């Protein structure tokens, strides 16, 4: 950033009304046990089960509620702390046991688990919370179904401190699906007091008044401005957070977030654009921590319901025309894992994501386009999400320029972030578009379940392939040590290589920037912040 540009954004930041919540504490940043975080996200609910709750609100759930189990942590080679998809640890459940046929899991509740009002967490609370998750509909219900949990009859109270889940089939996804944000445990006694015949699950009450047991409580929420976490000093089932109070400011402008961090009015800046990461690293005054997002890809989606993207050769031509290296260097500023240039047309491993067998080859792209009947190219629209403009805008410009070389003329379509999900994922009406999806459960078949099965939310390309459908259904619950698993996954990846309805650009990083005295940041698959591990050195 040029000095004159920094002075402009710094001046803009200086006139922002600073936090209304105890301004003296905010100004002290973290000197007295207070951590100030700046984020571009705006939460719209404190209840993740409520239909219409947005992605930023997942963060609140992670910090104020507990689950039966959680994923552990690991330290990467560069010292970054990341969640560990292979390690499942106790949270409210102190132990669990599978039945011999693997169709039931019995959990023992930790007697130390207490809700904020001091009442013990029981199996009745777990059942009510799980019944709620599978009954309210929307994303939470679909996510529970991925773990083979869809019917309240599957959730059994054995006794006050013993809870059992029965599944119709043995599934490798059931236990890890209990560690994602969705199956959080609510104080059912409090919630039932505020339920009504029209609102039996107390969605209106829990929307603004959480009833949890987690390491933090919500002390304040000013919609569109800030929310404040306050430490639960009676937390006993895990390490008590080091930070007493966490203030999360909602600052839409990335340049203003950066200015607030650089002048030390903020301690931590989440979801940092790649350009800022590069410059922070070069300057050395701000600490950056980040890791590749598991099971996640930035892609160019080609909607097969729209001509000429129903033609496989057209899709392959575009895959050969893309300027991958420029996108990774100029669009992602190097903060991404390479997903192009594989030497073989068939996968040799089931690692996912893995590079596709395409690289920039304009002559090959022209030949394929001619074979498809489009020697002179065609005109189309490339849509992108203004809410992710930091990477999507430069990427869209690079793609526009590159495809011009093979005769494809592109008009850029900028869609406001608030409208993106409806246009791209619900209505699936964008012919060519930039998209991002990361599967919460770190298995390739889980990614294909969401992004390649027809009708599923993240299949924004309207792609349908009967062989792919069969392979996904076959593998989704299969154990990875089954001899058929590797063979089937390789077939799925080979189909994705060949058909390319989604052209991978790179695997993105999730980055956070912070003052040098902030430690304990961890990178998570859900891309939200776990405040419980943060501390000041």
GROMACS .gro file of N, CA, C and O in nm, residues 450-536:
model
  348
  450UNK      N    1  -2.192  -3.278  -0.227
  450UNK     CA    2  -2.249  -3.142  -0.227
  450UNK      C    3  -2.236  -3.072  -0.362
  450UNK      O    4  -2.326  -3.000  -0.405
  451UNK      N    5  -2.121  -3.091  -0.428
  451UNK     CA    6  -2.089  -3.006  -0.544
  451UNK      C    7  -2.109  -3.072  -0.680
  451UNK      O    8  -2.109  -3.002  -0.782
  452UNK      N    9  -2.128  -3.204  -0.683
  452UNK     CA   10  -2.142  -3.273  -0.812
  452UNK      C   11  -2.273  -3.352  -0.824
  452UNK      O   12  -2.305  -3.397  -0.933
  453UNK      N   13  -2.345  -3.371  -0.716
  453UNK     CA   14  -2.473  -3.441  -0.727
  453UNK      C   15  -2.582  -3.345  -0.770
  453UNK      O   16  -2.593  -3.233  -0.719
  454UNK      N   17  -2.665  -3.391  -0.863
  454UNK     CA   18  -2.768  -3.305  -0.921
  454UNK      C   19  -2.867  -3.259  -0.815
  454UNK      O   20  -2.915  -3.337  -0.733
  455UNK      N   21  -2.897  -3.129  -0.818
  455UNK     CA   22  -2.996  -3.072  -0.727
  455UNK      C   23  -2.942  -3.029  -0.594
  455UNK      O   24  -3.011  -2.960  -0.519
  456UNK      N   25  -2.819  -3.066  -0.560
  456UNK     CA   26  -2.764  -3.029  -0.430
  456UNK      C   27  -2.717  -2.883  -0.433
  456UNK      O   28  -2.679  -2.830  -0.537
  457UNK      N   29  -2.721  -2.821  -0.317
  457UNK     CA   30  -2.706  -2.676  -0.307
  457UNK      C   31  -2.584  -2.622  -0.379
  457UNK      O   32  -2.592  -2.525  -0.454
  458UNK      N   33  -2.468  -2.683  -0.358
  458UNK     CA   34  -2.344  -2.624  -0.410
  458UNK      C   35  -2.309  -2.672  -0.551
  458UNK      O   36  -2.203  -2.638  -0.603
  459UNK      N   37  -2.398  -2.749  -0.612
  459UNK     CA   38  -2.381  -2.787  -0.753
  459UNK      C   39  -2.439  -2.674  -0.839
  459UNK      O   40  -2.544  -2.685  -0.900
  460UNK      N   41  -2.367  -2.563  -0.840
  460UNK     CA   42  -2.413  -2.443  -0.912
  460UNK      C   43  -2.405  -2.459  -1.063
  460UNK      O   44  -2.453  -2.373  -1.137
  461UNK      N   45  -2.346  -2.569  -1.110
  461UNK     CA   46  -2.333  -2.595  -1.253
  461UNK      C   47  -2.448  -2.679  -1.309
  461UNK      O   48  -2.448  -2.710  -1.427
  462UNK      N   49  -2.543  -2.719  -1.222
  462UNK     CA   50  -2.653  -2.806  -1.265
  462UNK      C   51  -2.602  -2.935  -1.329
  462UNK      O   52  -2.667  -2.992  -1.417
  463UNK      N   53  -2.487  -2.979  -1.284
  463UNK     CA   54  -2.423  -3.097  -1.343
  463UNK      C   55  -2.496  -3.224  -1.302
  463UNK      O   56  -2.536  -3.239  -1.186
  464UNK      N   57  -2.510  -3.316  -1.397
  464UNK     CA   58  -2.569  -3.447  -1.367
  464UNK      C   59  -2.500  -3.555  -1.448
  464UNK      O   60  -2.491  -3.547  -1.570
  465UNK      N   61  -2.450  -3.655  -1.378
  465UNK     CA   62  -2.383  -3.768  -1.440
  465UNK      C   63  -2.425  -3.891  -1.361
  465UNK      O   64  -2.397  -3.901  -1.241
  466UNK      N   65  -2.492  -3.985  -1.425
  466UNK     CA   66  -2.549  -4.100  -1.355
  466UNK      C   67  -2.441  -4.184  -1.286
  466UNK      O   68  -2.460  -4.235  -1.175
  467UNK      N   69  -2.325  -4.198  -1.351
  467UNK     CA   70  -2.217  -4.276  -1.289
  467UNK      C   71  -2.167  -4.206  -1.164
  467UNK      O   72  -2.141  -4.270  -1.061
  468UNK      N   73  -2.153  -4.073  -1.171
  468UNK     CA   74  -2.110  -3.996  -1.054
  468UNK      C   75  -2.212  -4.011  -0.940
  468UNK      O   76  -2.175  -4.030  -0.824
  469UNK      N   77  -2.341  -4.002  -0.974
  469UNK     CA   78  -2.446  -4.015  -0.873
  469UNK      C   79  -2.433  -4.149  -0.800
  469UNK      O   80  -2.440  -4.157  -0.677
  470UNK      N   81  -2.413  -4.255  -0.876
  470UNK     CA   82  -2.402  -4.390  -0.818
  470UNK      C   83  -2.280  -4.403  -0.730
  470UNK      O   84  -2.286  -4.459  -0.620
  471UNK      N   85  -2.167  -4.349  -0.777
  471UNK     CA   86  -2.042  -4.360  -0.701
  471UNK      C   87  -2.049  -4.281  -0.569
  471UNK      O   88  -1.999  -4.327  -0.467
  472UNK      N   89  -2.112  -4.164  -0.573
  472UNK     CA   90  -2.125  -4.085  -0.450
  472UNK      C   91  -2.211  -4.159  -0.348
  472UNK      O   92  -2.175  -4.170  -0.231
  473UNK      N   93  -2.324  -4.210  -0.393
  473UNK     CA   94  -2.412  -4.283  -0.302
  473UNK      C   95  -2.341  -4.407  -0.245
  473UNK      O   96  -2.359  -4.442  -0.128
  474UNK      N   97  -2.261  -4.469  -0.326
  474UNK     CA   98  -2.191  -4.591  -0.285
  474UNK      C   99  -2.086  -4.563  -0.178
  474UNK      O  100  -2.067  -4.640  -0.084
  475UNK      N  101  -2.016  -4.451  -0.190
  475UNK     CA  102  -1.900  -4.425  -0.105
  475UNK      C  103  -1.928  -4.337   0.016
  475UNK      O  104  -1.849  -4.336   0.111
  476UNK      N  105  -2.039  -4.262   0.016
  476UNK     CA  106  -2.057  -4.157   0.116
  476UNK      C  107  -2.045  -4.208   0.259
  476UNK      O  108  -1.985  -4.142   0.344
  477UNK      N  109  -2.099  -4.324   0.288
  477UNK     CA  110  -2.095  -4.377   0.424
  477UNK      C  111  -1.994  -4.491   0.439
  477UNK      O  112  -1.976  -4.544   0.549
  478UNK      N  113  -1.928  -4.527   0.329
  478UNK     CA  114  -1.833  -4.639   0.329
  478UNK      C  115  -1.707  -4.604   0.406
  478UNK      O  116  -1.656  -4.492   0.398
  479UNK      N  117  -1.653  -4.700   0.480
  479UNK     CA  118  -1.526  -4.679   0.549
  479UNK      C  119  -1.413  -4.669   0.446
  479UNK      O  120  -1.415  -4.738   0.343
  480UNK      N  121  -1.314  -4.587   0.476
  480UNK     CA  122  -1.207  -4.562   0.379
  480UNK      C  123  -1.117  -4.684   0.360
  480UNK      O  124  -1.046  -4.693   0.259
  481UNK      N  125  -1.119  -4.778   0.456
  481UNK     CA  126  -1.035  -4.898   0.441
  481UNK      C  127  -1.105  -5.007   0.361
  481UNK      O  128  -1.048  -5.115   0.338
  482UNK      N  129  -1.227  -4.981   0.316
  482UNK     CA  130  -1.294  -5.076   0.228
  482UNK      C  131  -1.223  -5.078   0.093
  482UNK      O  132  -1.198  -4.972   0.035
  483UNK      N  133  -1.188  -5.196   0.040
  483UNK     CA  134  -1.115  -5.202  -0.088
  483UNK      C  135  -1.185  -5.130  -0.203
  483UNK      O  136  -1.120  -5.082  -0.295
  484UNK      N  137  -1.317  -5.120  -0.196
  484UNK     CA  138  -1.392  -5.054  -0.303
  484UNK      C  139  -1.382  -4.902  -0.296
  484UNK      O  140  -1.409  -4.833  -0.394
  485UNK      N  141  -1.344  -4.850  -0.178
  485UNK     CA  142  -1.348  -4.705  -0.159
  485UNK      C  143  -1.247  -4.635  -0.251
  485UNK      O  144  -1.283  -4.544  -0.326
  486UNK      N  145  -1.123  -4.675  -0.247
  486UNK     CA  146  -1.021  -4.609  -0.329
  486UNK      C  147  -1.053  -4.618  -0.477
  486UNK      O  148  -1.041  -4.519  -0.552
  487UNK      N  149  -1.095  -4.735  -0.521
  487UNK     CA  150  -1.129  -4.753  -0.662
  487UNK      C  151  -1.241  -4.658  -0.704
  487UNK      O  152  -1.233  -4.593  -0.810
  488UNK      N  153  -1.342  -4.646  -0.621
  488UNK     CA  154  -1.457  -4.562  -0.655
  488UNK      C  155  -1.422  -4.414  -0.652
  488UNK      O  156  -1.467  -4.337  -0.738
  489UNK      N  157  -1.342  -4.373  -0.554
  489UNK     CA  158  -1.303  -4.232  -0.547
  489UNK      C  159  -1.220  -4.193  -0.669
  489UNK      O  160  -1.240  -4.085  -0.727
  490UNK      N  161  -1.130  -4.280  -0.711
  490UNK     CA  162  -1.051  -4.251  -0.831
  490UNK      C  163  -1.141  -4.235  -0.953
  490UNK      O  164  -1.116  -4.148  -1.039
  491UNK      N  165  -1.245  -4.317  -0.962
  491UNK     CA  166  -1.339  -4.305  -1.074
  491UNK      C  167  -1.410  -4.170  -1.070
  491UNK      O  168  -1.428  -4.106  -1.175
  492UNK      N  169  -1.449  -4.127  -0.951
  492UNK     CA  170  -1.517  -3.998  -0.938
  492UNK      C  171  -1.426  -3.884  -0.981
  492UNK      O  172  -1.468  -3.793  -1.054
  493UNK      N  173  -1.303  -3.887  -0.935
  493UNK     CA  174  -1.209  -3.780  -0.970
  493UNK      C  175  -1.181  -3.780  -1.121
  493UNK      O  176  -1.171  -3.674  -1.184
  494UNK      N  177  -1.170  -3.899  -1.179
  494UNK     CA  178  -1.147  -3.909  -1.323
  494UNK      C  179  -1.263  -3.848  -1.402
  494UNK      O  180  -1.242  -3.778  -1.502
  495UNK      N  181  -1.385  -3.870  -1.356
  495UNK     CA  182  -1.502  -3.810  -1.422
  495UNK      C  183  -1.496  -3.658  -1.410
  495UNK      O  184  -1.524  -3.586  -1.506
  496UNK      N  185  -1.457  -3.609  -1.292
  496UNK     CA  186  -1.445  -3.464  -1.273
  496UNK      C  187  -1.338  -3.406  -1.364
  496UNK      O  188  -1.355  -3.296  -1.420
  497UNK      N  189  -1.227  -3.478  -1.380
  497UNK     CA  190  -1.121  -3.437  -1.474
  497UNK      C  191  -1.178  -3.424  -1.615
  497UNK      O  192  -1.151  -3.326  -1.686
  498UNK      N  193  -1.252  -3.525  -1.657
  498UNK     CA  194  -1.300  -3.533  -1.795
  498UNK      C  195  -1.411  -3.433  -1.825
  498UNK      O  196  -1.411  -3.366  -1.929
  499UNK      N  197  -1.507  -3.421  -1.733
  499UNK     CA  198  -1.626  -3.341  -1.762
  499UNK      C  199  -1.612  -3.192  -1.725
  499UNK      O  200  -1.685  -3.108  -1.780
  500UNK      N  201  -1.526  -3.161  -1.633
  500UNK     CA  202  -1.499  -3.024  -1.584
  500UNK      C  203  -1.617  -2.926  -1.583
  500UNK      O  204  -1.610  -2.819  -1.643
  501UNK      N  205  -1.727  -2.960  -1.514
  501UNK     CA  206  -1.830  -2.858  -1.494
  501UNK      C  207  -1.783  -2.751  -1.397
  501UNK      O  208  -1.835  -2.640  -1.395
  502UNK      N  209  -1.685  -2.787  -1.314
  502UNK     CA  210  -1.621  -2.695  -1.219
  502UNK      C  211  -1.471  -2.701  -1.248
  502UNK      O  212  -1.409  -2.806  -1.235
  503UNK      N  213  -1.415  -2.590  -1.290
  503UNK     CA  214  -1.271  -2.587  -1.323
  503UNK      C  215  -1.197  -2.530  -1.202
  503UNK      O  216  -1.210  -2.411  -1.170
  504UNK      N  217  -1.118  -2.611  -1.131
  504UNK     CA  218  -1.046  -2.561  -1.014
  504UNK      C  219  -0.942  -2.456  -1.053
  504UNK      O  220  -0.868  -2.473  -1.151
  505UNK      N  221  -0.940  -2.348  -0.977
  505UNK     CA  222  -0.840  -2.243  -0.997
  505UNK      C  223  -0.726  -2.260  -0.897
  505UNK      O  224  -0.610  -2.260  -0.934
  506UNK      N  225  -0.760  -2.276  -0.770
  506UNK     CA  226  -0.662  -2.306  -0.666
  506UNK      C  227  -0.735  -2.339  -0.536
  506UNK      O  228  -0.857  -2.314  -0.524
  507UNK      N  229  -0.663  -2.397  -0.443
  507UNK     CA  230  -0.716  -2.422  -0.309
  507UNK      C  231  -0.681  -2.302  -0.222
  507UNK      O  232  -0.564  -2.271  -0.204
  508UNK      N  233  -0.781  -2.231  -0.169
  508UNK     CA  234  -0.753  -2.107  -0.097
  508UNK      C  235  -0.699  -2.129   0.043
  508UNK      O  236  -0.716  -2.235   0.103
  509UNK      N  237  -0.636  -2.025   0.095
  509UNK     CA  238  -0.593  -2.019   0.235
  509UNK      C  239  -0.698  -1.940   0.315
  509UNK      O  240  -0.767  -1.855   0.260
  510UNK      N  241  -0.706  -1.972   0.443
  510UNK     CA  242  -0.781  -1.888   0.537
  510UNK      C  243  -0.677  -1.817   0.623
  510UNK      O  244  -0.600  -1.882   0.694
  511UNK      N  245  -0.672  -1.685   0.615
  511UNK     CA  246  -0.568  -1.608   0.682
  511UNK      C  247  -0.626  -1.510   0.783
  511UNK      O  248  -0.732  -1.451   0.761
  512UNK      N  249  -0.554  -1.491   0.891
  512UNK     CA  250  -0.586  -1.388   0.989
  512UNK      C  251  -0.459  -1.309   1.016
  512UNK      O  252  -0.347  -1.361   1.010
  513UNK      N  253  -0.475  -1.179   1.044
  513UNK     CA  254  -0.362  -1.092   1.078
  513UNK      C  255  -0.384  -1.040   1.219
  513UNK      O  256  -0.497  -1.011   1.258
  514UNK      N  257  -0.275  -1.027   1.294
  514UNK     CA  258  -0.290  -0.989   1.435
  514UNK      C  259  -0.166  -0.918   1.486
  514UNK      O  260  -0.059  -0.925   1.426
  515UNK      N  261  -0.185  -0.849   1.598
  515UNK     CA  262  -0.070  -0.790   1.666
  515UNK      C  263   0.025  -0.901   1.711
  515UNK      O  264  -0.017  -1.014   1.736
  516UNK      N  265   0.151  -0.867   1.726
  516UNK     CA  266   0.251  -0.970   1.756
  516UNK      C  267   0.234  -1.033   1.895
  516UNK      O  268   0.289  -1.139   1.921
  517UNK      N  269   0.159  -0.966   1.982
  517UNK     CA  270   0.141  -1.024   2.115
  517UNK      C  271   0.015  -1.111   2.125
  517UNK      O  272  -0.019  -1.159   2.233
  518UNK      N  273  -0.053  -1.134   2.013
  518UNK     CA  274  -0.169  -1.223   2.011
  518UNK      C  275  -0.124  -1.362   1.968
  518UNK      O  276  -0.060  -1.378   1.864
  519UNK      N  277  -0.158  -1.462   2.047
  519UNK     CA  278  -0.121  -1.600   2.017
  519UNK      C  279  -0.245  -1.689   2.023
  519UNK      O  280  -0.351  -1.648   2.071
  520UNK      N  281  -0.227  -1.812   1.974
  520UNK     CA  282  -0.333  -1.912   1.988
  520UNK      C  283  -0.435  -1.914   1.877
  520UNK      O  284  -0.534  -1.988   1.886
  521UNK      N  285  -0.414  -1.836   1.769
  521UNK     CA  286  -0.509  -1.839   1.659
  521UNK      C  287  -0.506  -1.977   1.593
  521UNK      O  288  -0.399  -2.034   1.569
  522UNK      N  289  -0.623  -2.032   1.563
  522UNK     CA  290  -0.631  -2.160   1.494
  522UNK      C  291  -0.720  -2.148   1.371
  522UNK      O  292  -0.818  -2.074   1.370
  523UNK      N  293  -0.683  -2.222   1.267
  523UNK     CA  294  -0.754  -2.219   1.139
  523UNK      C  295  -0.854  -2.335   1.134
  523UNK      O  296  -0.818  -2.449   1.162
  524UNK      N  297  -0.980  -2.304   1.096
  524UNK     CA  298  -1.086  -2.403   1.101
  524UNK      C  299  -1.155  -2.422   0.967
  524UNK      O  300  -1.164  -2.330   0.887
  525UNK      N  301  -1.206  -2.543   0.945
  525UNK     CA  302  -1.274  -2.579   0.821
  525UNK      C  303  -1.397  -2.492   0.797
  525UNK      O  304  -1.433  -2.464   0.682
  526UNK      N  305  -1.465  -2.449   0.905
  526UNK     CA  306  -1.586  -2.368   0.889
  526UNK      C  307  -1.553  -2.221   0.865
  526UNK      O  308  -1.641  -2.139   0.846
  527UNK      N  309  -1.423  -2.188   0.869
  527UNK     CA  310  -1.372  -2.055   0.835
  527UNK      C  311  -1.419  -1.946   0.932
  527UNK      O  312  -1.428  -1.829   0.895
  528UNK      N  313  -1.449  -1.987   1.054
  528UNK     CA  314  -1.488  -1.891   1.156
  528UNK      C  315  -1.386  -1.896   1.270
  528UNK      O  316  -1.304  -1.987   1.279
  529UNK      N  317  -1.394  -1.799   1.359
  529UNK     CA  318  -1.294  -1.781   1.463
  529UNK      C  319  -1.335  -1.851   1.592
  529UNK      O  320  -1.445  -1.832   1.643
  530UNK      N  321  -1.245  -1.933   1.644
  530UNK     CA  322  -1.262  -1.994   1.776
  530UNK      C  323  -1.185  -1.906   1.874
  530UNK      O  324  -1.061  -1.909   1.878
  531UNK      N  325  -1.257  -1.827   1.954
  531UNK     CA  326  -1.193  -1.732   2.045
  531UNK      C  327  -1.134  -1.800   2.169
  531UNK      O  328  -1.051  -1.741   2.238
  532UNK      N  329  -1.175  -1.923   2.196
  532UNK     CA  330  -1.137  -1.986   2.323
  532UNK      C  331  -0.988  -2.017   2.332
  532UNK      O  332  -0.934  -2.033   2.442
  533UNK      N  333  -0.919  -2.025   2.218
  533UNK     CA  334  -0.776  -2.057   2.220
  533UNK      C  335  -0.688  -1.932   2.217
  533UNK      O  336  -0.565  -1.942   2.230
  534UNK      N  337  -0.747  -1.814   2.197
  534UNK     CA  338  -0.668  -1.691   2.183
  534UNK      C  339  -0.615  -1.644   2.319
  534UNK      O  340  -0.678  -1.662   2.422
  535UNK      N  341  -0.499  -1.583   2.314
  535UNK     CA  342  -0.437  -1.531   2.437
  535UNK      C  343  -0.342  -1.419   2.401
  535UNK      O  344  -0.304  -1.401   2.285
  536UNK      N  345  -0.305  -1.343   2.503
  536UNK     CA  346  -0.205  -1.237   2.488
  536UNK      C  347  -0.077  -1.281   2.556
  536UNK      O  348  -0.079  -1.328   2.669
   0.00000   0.00000   0.00000
